[in-house]
Short mmCIF file of C-alpha atoms (C1' of nucleotides) in Angstrom, two decimals:
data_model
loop_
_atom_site.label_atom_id
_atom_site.label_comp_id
_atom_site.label_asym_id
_atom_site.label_seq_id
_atom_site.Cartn_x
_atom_site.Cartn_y
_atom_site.Cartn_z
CA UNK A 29 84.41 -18.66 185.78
CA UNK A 30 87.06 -16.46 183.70
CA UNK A 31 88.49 -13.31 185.65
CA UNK A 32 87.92 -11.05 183.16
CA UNK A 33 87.65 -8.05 184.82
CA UNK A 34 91.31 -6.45 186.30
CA UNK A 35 89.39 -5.98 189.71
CA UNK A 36 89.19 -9.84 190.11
CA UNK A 37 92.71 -10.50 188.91
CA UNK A 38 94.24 -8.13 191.44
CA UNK A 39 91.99 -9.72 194.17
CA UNK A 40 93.36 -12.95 193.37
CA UNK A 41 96.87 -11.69 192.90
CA UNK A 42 96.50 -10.34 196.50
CA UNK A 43 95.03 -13.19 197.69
CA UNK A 44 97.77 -15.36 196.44
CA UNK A 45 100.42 -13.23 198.07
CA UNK A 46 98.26 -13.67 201.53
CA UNK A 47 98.70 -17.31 200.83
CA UNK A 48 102.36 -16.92 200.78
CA UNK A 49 102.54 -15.06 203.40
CA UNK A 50 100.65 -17.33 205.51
CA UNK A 51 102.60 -20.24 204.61
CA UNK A 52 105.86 -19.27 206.73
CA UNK A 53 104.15 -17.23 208.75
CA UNK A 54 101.17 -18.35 209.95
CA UNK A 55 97.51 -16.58 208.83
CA UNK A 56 97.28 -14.53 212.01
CA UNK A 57 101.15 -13.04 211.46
CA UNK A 58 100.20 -11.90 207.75
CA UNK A 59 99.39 -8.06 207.47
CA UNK A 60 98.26 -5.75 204.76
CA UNK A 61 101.90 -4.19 204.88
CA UNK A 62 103.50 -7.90 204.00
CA UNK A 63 101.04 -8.53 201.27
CA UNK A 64 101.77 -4.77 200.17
CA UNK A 65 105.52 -5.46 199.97
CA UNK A 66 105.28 -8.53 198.70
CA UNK A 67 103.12 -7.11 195.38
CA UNK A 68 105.14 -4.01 195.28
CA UNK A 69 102.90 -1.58 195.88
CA UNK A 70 101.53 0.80 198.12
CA UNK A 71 99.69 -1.04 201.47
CA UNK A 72 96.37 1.67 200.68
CA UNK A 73 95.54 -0.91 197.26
CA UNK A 74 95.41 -3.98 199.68
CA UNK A 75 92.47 -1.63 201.30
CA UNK A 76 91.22 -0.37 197.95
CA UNK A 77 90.13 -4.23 197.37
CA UNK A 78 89.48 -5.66 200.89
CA UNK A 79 88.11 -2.85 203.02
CA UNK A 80 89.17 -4.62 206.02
CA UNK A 81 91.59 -7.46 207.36
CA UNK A 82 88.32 -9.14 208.25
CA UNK A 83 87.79 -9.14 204.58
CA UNK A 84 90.66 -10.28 203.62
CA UNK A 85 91.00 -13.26 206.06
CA UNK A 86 87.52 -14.58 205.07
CA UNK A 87 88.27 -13.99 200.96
CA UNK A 88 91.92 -16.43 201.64
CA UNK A 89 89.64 -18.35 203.56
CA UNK A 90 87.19 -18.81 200.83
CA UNK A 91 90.33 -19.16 198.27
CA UNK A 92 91.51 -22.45 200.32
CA UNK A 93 88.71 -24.06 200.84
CA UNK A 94 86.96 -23.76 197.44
CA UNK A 95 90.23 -24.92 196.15
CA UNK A 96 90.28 -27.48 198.53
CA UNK A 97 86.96 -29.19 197.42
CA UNK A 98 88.09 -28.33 194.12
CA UNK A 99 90.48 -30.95 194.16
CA UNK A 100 88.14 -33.26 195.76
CA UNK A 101 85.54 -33.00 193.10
CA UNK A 102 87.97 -33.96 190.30
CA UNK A 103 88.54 -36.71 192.29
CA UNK A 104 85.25 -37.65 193.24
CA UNK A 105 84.30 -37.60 189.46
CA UNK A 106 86.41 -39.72 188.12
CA UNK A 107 84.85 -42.81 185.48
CA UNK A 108 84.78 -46.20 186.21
CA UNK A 109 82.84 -49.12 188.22
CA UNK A 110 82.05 -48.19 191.63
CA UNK A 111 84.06 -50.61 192.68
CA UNK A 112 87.36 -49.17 191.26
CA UNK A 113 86.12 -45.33 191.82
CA UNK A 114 85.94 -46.52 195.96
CA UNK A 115 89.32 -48.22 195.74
CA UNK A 116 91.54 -45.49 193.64
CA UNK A 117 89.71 -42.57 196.10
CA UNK A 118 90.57 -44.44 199.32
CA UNK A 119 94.05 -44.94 198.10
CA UNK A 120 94.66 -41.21 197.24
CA UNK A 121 92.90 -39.98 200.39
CA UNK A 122 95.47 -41.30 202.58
CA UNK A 123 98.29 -40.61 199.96
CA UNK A 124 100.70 -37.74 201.56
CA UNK A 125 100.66 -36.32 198.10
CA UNK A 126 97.63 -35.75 198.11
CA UNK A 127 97.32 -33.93 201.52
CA UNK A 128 100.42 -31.73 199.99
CA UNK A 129 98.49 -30.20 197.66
CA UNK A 130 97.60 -27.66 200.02
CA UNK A 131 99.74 -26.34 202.33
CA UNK A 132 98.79 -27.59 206.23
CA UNK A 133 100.45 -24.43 208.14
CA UNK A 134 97.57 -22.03 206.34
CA UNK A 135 94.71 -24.50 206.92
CA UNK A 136 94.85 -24.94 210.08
CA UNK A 137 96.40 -21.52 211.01
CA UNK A 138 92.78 -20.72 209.42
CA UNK A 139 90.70 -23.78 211.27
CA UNK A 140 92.03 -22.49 214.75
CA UNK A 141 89.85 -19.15 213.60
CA UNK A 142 87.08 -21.17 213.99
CA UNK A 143 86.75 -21.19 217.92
CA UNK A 144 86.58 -17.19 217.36
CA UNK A 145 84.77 -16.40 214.04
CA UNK A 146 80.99 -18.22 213.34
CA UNK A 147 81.47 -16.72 209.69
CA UNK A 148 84.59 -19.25 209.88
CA UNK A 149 82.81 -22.06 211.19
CA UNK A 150 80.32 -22.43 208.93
CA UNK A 151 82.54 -21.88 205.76
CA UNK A 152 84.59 -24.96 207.48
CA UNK A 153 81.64 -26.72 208.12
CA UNK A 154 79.81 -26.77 204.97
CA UNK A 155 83.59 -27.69 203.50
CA UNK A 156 83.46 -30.99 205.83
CA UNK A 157 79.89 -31.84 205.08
CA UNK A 158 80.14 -31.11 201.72
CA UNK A 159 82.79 -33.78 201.55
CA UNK A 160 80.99 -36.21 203.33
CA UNK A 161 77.87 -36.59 201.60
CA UNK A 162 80.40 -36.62 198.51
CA UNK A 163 81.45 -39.65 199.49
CA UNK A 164 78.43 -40.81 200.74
CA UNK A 165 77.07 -41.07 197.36
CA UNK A 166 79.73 -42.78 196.11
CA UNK A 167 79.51 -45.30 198.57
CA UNK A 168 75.96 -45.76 198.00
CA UNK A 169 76.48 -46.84 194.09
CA UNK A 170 79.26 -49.04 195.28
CA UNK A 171 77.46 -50.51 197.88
CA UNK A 172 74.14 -50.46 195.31
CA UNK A 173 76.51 -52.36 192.86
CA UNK A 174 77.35 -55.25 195.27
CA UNK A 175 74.05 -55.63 196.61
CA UNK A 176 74.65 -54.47 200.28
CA UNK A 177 72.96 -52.31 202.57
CA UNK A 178 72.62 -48.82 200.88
CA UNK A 179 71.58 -47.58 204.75
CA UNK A 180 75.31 -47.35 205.76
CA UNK A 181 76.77 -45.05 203.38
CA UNK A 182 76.25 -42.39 205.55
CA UNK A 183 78.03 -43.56 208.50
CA UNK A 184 80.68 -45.17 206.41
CA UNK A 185 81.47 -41.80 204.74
CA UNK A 186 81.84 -40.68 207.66
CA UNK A 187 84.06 -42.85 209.03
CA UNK A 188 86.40 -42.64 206.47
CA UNK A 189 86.61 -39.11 206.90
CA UNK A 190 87.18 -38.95 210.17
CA UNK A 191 90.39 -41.49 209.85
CA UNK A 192 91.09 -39.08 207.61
CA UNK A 193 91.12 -35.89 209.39
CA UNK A 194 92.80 -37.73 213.00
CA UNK A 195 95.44 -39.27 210.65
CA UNK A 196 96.77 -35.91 209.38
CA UNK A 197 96.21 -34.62 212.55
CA UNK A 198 99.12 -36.97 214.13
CA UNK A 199 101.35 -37.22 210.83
CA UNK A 200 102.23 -33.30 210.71
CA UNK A 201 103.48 -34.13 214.33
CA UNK A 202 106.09 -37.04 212.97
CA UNK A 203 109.34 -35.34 211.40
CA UNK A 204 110.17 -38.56 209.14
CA UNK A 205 108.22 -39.56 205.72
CA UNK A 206 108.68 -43.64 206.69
CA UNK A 207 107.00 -42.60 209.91
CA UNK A 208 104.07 -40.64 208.27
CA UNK A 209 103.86 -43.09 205.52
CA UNK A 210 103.21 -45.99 207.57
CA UNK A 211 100.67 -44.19 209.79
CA UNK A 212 98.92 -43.53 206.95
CA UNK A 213 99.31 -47.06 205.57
CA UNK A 214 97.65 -48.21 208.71
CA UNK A 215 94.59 -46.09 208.57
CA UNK A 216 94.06 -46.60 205.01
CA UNK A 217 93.91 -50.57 205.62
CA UNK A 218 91.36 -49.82 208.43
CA UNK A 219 89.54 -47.51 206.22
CA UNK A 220 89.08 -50.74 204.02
CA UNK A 221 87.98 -52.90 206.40
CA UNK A 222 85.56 -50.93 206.92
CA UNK A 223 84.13 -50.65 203.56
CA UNK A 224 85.03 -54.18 203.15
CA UNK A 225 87.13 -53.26 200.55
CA UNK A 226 89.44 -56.32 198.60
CA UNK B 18 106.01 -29.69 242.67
CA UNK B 19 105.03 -27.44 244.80
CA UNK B 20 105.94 -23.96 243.82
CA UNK B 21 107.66 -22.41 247.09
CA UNK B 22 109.21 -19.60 245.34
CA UNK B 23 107.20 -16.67 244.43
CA UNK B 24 109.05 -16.54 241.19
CA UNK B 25 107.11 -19.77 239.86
CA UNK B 26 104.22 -18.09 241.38
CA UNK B 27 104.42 -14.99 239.81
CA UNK B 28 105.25 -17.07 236.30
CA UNK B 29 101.92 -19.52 236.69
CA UNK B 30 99.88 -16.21 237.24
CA UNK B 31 101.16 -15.10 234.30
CA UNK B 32 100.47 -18.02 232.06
CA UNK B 33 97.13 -18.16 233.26
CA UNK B 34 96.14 -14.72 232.17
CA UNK B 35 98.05 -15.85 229.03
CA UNK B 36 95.67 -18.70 229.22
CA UNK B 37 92.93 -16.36 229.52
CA UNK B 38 93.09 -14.24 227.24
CA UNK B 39 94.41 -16.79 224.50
CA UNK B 40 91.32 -18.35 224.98
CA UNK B 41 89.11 -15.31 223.64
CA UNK B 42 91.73 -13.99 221.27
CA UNK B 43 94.08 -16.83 219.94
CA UNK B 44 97.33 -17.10 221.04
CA UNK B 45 99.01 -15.32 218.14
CA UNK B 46 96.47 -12.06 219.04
CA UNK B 47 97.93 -12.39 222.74
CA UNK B 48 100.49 -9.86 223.63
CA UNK B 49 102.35 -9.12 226.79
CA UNK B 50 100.82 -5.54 226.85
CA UNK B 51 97.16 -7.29 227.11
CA UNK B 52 98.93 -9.91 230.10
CA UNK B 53 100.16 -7.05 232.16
CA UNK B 54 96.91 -4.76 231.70
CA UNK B 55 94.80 -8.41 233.32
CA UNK B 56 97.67 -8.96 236.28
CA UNK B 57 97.28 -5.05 236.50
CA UNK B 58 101.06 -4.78 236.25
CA UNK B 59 103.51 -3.36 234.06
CA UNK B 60 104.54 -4.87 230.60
CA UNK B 61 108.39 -4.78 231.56
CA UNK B 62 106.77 -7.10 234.61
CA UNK B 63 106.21 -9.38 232.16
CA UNK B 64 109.58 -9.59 230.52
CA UNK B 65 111.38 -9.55 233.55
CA UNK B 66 109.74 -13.26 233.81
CA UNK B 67 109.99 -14.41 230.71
CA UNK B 68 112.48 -12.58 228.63
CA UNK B 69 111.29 -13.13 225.14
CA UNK B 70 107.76 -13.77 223.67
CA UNK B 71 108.78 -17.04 222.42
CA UNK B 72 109.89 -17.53 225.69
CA UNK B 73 105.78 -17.06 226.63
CA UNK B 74 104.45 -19.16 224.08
CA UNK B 75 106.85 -21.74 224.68
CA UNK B 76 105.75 -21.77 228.62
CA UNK B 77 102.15 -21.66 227.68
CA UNK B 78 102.47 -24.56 225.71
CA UNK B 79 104.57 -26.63 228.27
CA UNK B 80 101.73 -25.46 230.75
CA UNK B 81 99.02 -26.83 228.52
CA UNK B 82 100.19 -30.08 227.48
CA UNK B 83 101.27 -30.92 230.95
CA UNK B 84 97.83 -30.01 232.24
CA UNK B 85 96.58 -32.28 229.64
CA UNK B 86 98.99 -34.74 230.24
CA UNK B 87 98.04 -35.06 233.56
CA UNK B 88 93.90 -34.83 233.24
CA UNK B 89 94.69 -38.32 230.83
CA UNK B 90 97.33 -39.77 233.49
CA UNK B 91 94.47 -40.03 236.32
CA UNK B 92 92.51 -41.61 233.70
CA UNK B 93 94.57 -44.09 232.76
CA UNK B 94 95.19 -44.93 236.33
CA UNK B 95 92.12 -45.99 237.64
CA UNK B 96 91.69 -49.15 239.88
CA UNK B 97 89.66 -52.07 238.27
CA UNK B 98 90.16 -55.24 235.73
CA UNK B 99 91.41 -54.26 232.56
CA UNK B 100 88.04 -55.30 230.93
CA UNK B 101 86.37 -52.72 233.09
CA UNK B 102 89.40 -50.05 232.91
CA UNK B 103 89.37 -50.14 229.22
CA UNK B 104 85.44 -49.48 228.67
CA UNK B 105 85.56 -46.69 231.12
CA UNK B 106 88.30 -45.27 229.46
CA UNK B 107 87.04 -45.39 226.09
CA UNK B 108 83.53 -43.77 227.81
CA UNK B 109 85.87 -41.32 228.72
CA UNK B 110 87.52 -40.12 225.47
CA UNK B 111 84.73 -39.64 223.67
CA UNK B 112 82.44 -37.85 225.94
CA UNK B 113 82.13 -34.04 225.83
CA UNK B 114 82.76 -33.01 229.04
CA UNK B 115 85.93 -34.68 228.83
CA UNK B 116 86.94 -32.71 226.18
CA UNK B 117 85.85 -29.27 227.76
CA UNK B 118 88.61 -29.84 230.28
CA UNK B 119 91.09 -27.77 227.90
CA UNK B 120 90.12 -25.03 225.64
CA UNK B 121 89.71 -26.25 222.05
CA UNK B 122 90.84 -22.67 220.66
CA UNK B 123 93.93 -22.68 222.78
CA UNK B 124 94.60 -25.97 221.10
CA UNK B 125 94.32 -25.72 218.04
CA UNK B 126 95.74 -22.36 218.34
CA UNK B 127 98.93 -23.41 219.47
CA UNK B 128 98.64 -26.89 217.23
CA UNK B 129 99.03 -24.73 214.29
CA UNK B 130 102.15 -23.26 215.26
CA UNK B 131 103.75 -26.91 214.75
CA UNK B 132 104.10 -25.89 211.48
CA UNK B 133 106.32 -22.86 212.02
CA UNK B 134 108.39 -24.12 214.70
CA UNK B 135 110.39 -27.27 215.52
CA UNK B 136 110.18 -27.36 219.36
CA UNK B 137 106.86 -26.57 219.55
CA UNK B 138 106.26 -29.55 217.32
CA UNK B 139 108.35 -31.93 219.05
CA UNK B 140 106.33 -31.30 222.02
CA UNK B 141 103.27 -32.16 220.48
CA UNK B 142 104.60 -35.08 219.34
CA UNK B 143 105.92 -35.75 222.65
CA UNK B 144 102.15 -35.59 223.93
CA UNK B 145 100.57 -37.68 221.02
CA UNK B 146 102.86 -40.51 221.58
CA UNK B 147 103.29 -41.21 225.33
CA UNK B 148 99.02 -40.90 225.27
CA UNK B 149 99.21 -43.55 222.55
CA UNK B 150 102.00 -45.59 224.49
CA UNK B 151 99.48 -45.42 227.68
CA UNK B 152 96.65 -46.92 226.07
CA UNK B 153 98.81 -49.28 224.26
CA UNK B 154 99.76 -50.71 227.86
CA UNK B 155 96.19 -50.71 229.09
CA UNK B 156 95.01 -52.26 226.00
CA UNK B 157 98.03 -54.72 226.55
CA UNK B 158 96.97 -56.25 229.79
CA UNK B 159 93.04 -56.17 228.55
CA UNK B 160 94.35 -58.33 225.50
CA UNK B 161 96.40 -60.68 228.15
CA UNK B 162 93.71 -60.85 230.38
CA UNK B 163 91.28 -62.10 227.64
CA UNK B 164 93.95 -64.67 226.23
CA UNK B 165 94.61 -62.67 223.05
CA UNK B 166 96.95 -61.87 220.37
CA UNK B 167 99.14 -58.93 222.25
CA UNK B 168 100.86 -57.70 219.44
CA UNK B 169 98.17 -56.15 218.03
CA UNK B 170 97.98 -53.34 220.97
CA UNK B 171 99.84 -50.68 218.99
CA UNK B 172 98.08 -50.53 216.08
CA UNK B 173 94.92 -50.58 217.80
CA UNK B 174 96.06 -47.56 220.58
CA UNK B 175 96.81 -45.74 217.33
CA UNK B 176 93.70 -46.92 215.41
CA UNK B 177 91.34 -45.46 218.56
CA UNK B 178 93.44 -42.03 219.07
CA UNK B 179 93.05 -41.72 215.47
CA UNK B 180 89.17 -41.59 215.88
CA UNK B 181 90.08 -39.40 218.94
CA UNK B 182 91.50 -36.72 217.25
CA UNK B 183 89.57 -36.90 213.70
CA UNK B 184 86.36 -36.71 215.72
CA UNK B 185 87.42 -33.82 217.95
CA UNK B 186 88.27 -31.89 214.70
CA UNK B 187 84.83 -32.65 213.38
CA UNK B 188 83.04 -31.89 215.63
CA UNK B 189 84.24 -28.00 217.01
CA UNK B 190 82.60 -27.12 213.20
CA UNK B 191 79.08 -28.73 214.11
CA UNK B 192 77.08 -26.11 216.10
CA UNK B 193 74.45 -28.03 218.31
CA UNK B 194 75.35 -30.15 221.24
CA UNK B 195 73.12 -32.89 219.62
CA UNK B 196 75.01 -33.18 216.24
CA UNK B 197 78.45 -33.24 218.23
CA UNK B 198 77.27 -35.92 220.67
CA UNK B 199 75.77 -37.81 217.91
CA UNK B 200 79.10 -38.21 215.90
CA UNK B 201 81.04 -38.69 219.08
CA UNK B 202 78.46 -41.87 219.40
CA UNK B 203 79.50 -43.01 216.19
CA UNK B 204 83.25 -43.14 216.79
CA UNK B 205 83.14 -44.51 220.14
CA UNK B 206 81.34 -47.32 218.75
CA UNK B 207 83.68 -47.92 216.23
CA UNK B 208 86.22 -48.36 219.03
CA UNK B 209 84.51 -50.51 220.71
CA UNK B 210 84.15 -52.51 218.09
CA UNK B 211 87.67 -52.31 216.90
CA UNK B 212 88.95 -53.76 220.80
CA UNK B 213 85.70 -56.35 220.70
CA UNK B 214 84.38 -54.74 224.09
CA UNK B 215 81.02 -56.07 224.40
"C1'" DC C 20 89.30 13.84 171.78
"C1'" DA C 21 86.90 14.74 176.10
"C1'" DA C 22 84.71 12.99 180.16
"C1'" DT C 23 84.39 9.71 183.46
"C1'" DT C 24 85.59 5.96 186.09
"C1'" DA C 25 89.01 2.93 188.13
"C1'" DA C 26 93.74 1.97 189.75
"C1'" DT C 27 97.40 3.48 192.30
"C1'" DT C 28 100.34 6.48 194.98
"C1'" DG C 29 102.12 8.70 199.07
"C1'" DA C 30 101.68 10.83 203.26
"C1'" DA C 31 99.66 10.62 207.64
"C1'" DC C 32 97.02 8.61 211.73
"C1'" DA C 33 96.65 6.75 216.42
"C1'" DA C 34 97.18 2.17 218.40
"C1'" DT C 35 99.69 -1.52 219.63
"C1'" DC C 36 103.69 -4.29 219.55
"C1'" DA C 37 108.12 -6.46 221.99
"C1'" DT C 38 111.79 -4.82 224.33
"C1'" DT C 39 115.24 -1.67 226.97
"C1'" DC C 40 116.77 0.68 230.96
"C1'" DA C 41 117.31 3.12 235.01
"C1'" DA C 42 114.96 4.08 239.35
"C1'" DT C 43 112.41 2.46 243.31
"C1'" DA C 44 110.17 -0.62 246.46
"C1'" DA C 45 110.06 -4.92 248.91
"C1'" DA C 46 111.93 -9.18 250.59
"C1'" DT C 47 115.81 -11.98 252.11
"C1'" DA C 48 120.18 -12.92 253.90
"C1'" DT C 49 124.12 -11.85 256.68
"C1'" DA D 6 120.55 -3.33 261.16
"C1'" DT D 7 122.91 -3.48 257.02
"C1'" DA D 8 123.83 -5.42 252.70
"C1'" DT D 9 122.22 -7.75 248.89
"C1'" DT D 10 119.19 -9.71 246.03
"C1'" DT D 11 114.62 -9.75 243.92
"C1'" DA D 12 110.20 -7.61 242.46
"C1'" DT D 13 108.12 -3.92 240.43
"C1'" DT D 14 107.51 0.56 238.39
"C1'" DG D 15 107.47 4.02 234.79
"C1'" DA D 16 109.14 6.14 230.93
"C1'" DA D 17 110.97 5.52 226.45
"C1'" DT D 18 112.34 3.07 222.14
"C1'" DG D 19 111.61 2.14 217.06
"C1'" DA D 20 108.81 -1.01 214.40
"C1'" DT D 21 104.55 -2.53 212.71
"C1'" DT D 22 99.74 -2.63 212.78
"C1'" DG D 23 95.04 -1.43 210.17
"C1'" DT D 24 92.97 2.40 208.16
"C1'" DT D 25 91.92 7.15 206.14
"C1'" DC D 26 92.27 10.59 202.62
"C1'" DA D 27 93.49 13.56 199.09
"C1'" DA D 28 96.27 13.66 194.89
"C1'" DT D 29 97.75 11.45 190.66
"C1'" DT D 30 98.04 8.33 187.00
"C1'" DA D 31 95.94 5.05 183.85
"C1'" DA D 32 92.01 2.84 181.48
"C1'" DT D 33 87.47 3.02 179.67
"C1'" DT D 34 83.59 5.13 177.79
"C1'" DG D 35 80.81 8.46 175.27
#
DNA sequence: CAATTAATTGAACAATCATTCAATAAATAT
DNA sequence: ATATTTATTGAATGATTGTTCAATTAATTG
């Protein structure tokens, strides 16, 4: 979807200074005024495009997460037998890499708006559940391809995820790389135990 | 501790209308103006306790993670064989209600500023890790008591705080009590199954 | 080129923010 | 009972907040 109108490009220019902002200061410390001085220009053409901060909040929002299953989808879409697809996503899911392509302080500076905002929730849920069934499929064909029990995908998928999400839960706690890297290491294996994984 | 002084009075009565209000707000959208106007005091009231708002937030958190602390310290403490002790624990940490002891938004609210500031993430990771070294030592003696391979207790402490956390995550975007209770199901199975409790 | 629409400025608004300071009230100690 | 410390008030500070509105500049269209 090109941007060809200037409206859009502003919007994401904006957007993209937000996202900035957010970064070292958190979602809820950004203001109209930052973004404003941050662009260069006057704080009334932050309102010009997002009417309110409301506005703004859920179009950043919107930014992150479509970007966030953005990434996932290349991923996810990637050739090869099911076999290899399973064992090259599993590996990348719990690669801190991966997890750095978007920045942690701004997601979940945005996920603790969840507890306060329904509109919030459900953008962050369909996100989650979008990724799961994702998955899901995935684990399906590879289950399909070594003649398992296709009924499992669901709660497999599943439990991936959730290793997933707990893992870099505890890692952005741990100040050293070895330490995150070897939590991470130790979910991954589990991850493959589960999906029985070679 | 019993708090004899009125000064650790007056501060507790302060952090809970912190608490309060943190809990419909967010803890960034707190101020000492909205604190003083619940106590029905003045906002220099407020600073004359804690002399900083970083000072607050900082006291807040303390306050929470203690309380949480301490809700999983009389847990871990019960009477009984370790066989017994362990399934009633893991019963526990999954369930709901457990959970509702401490405000999920308040959490997560102050979770994301771990990413902004240094102390407040060393006290998370204070939190995560003597939990995990707690059920380590429970899952210790359960491992002993069934002739097995100790070493293993780590990994697996880790393994089930992992699910802990992921599913916690998950499930504050999932809108009906059924959905929530259903994927809590599903993880506390696969904890039972990781520690082989029958 | 003229007319119209969109982009941008700049000034102003009341509200709230964290914090300061001196004055007063209450409690405690001597 | 007096002296001293602590608790609390109340007024004020300058900064920042989100938002409004009219004026101006630039881009697009007829």
């Amino acid at each position: 979807m090109p941007l060809t109108s200037i409206t859009e490009i502003r919007k994401q220019e904006i957007l993209k200074a937000f996202y900035q902002i957010a970064m070292s200061e958190g979602v809820e410390n950004s203001s109209m005024a930052k973004i404003a001085k941050v662009l260069e220009v006057q704080p009334s053409l932050i309102v010009h495009y997002f009417k309110t901060k409301e506005d703004l909040v859920s179009a950043l929002i919107d930014y992150c997460l479509e970007r966030y299953f953005q990434i996932f989808e290349e991923e996810f879409s990637r050739p090869g037998t099911p076999s290899l697809k399973i064992k090259t996503l599993i590996e990348r899911l719990f690669s801190k890499e991966w997890n750095d392509l978007f920045d942690d302080g701004v997601f979940y500076s945005s996920y603790s708006l969840v507890f306060r905002d329904d509109n919030i929730k459900s953008k962050f849920k369909i996100l989650h559940e979008g990724l799961r069934k994702k998955l899901s499929l995935i684990i399906e064909s590879y289950l399909e391809f070594n003649n398992e029990d296709i009924s499992q995908a669901d709660e497999l998928s599943n439990q991936v995820f959730t290793l997933v999400d707990g893992s870099y839960y505890y890692i952005n706690m741990l100040s050293s790389k070895k330490e995150q890297a070897f939590h991470l290491e130790s979910a991954k294996k589990l991850a493959q135990t589960l999906l029985k994984i070679s």
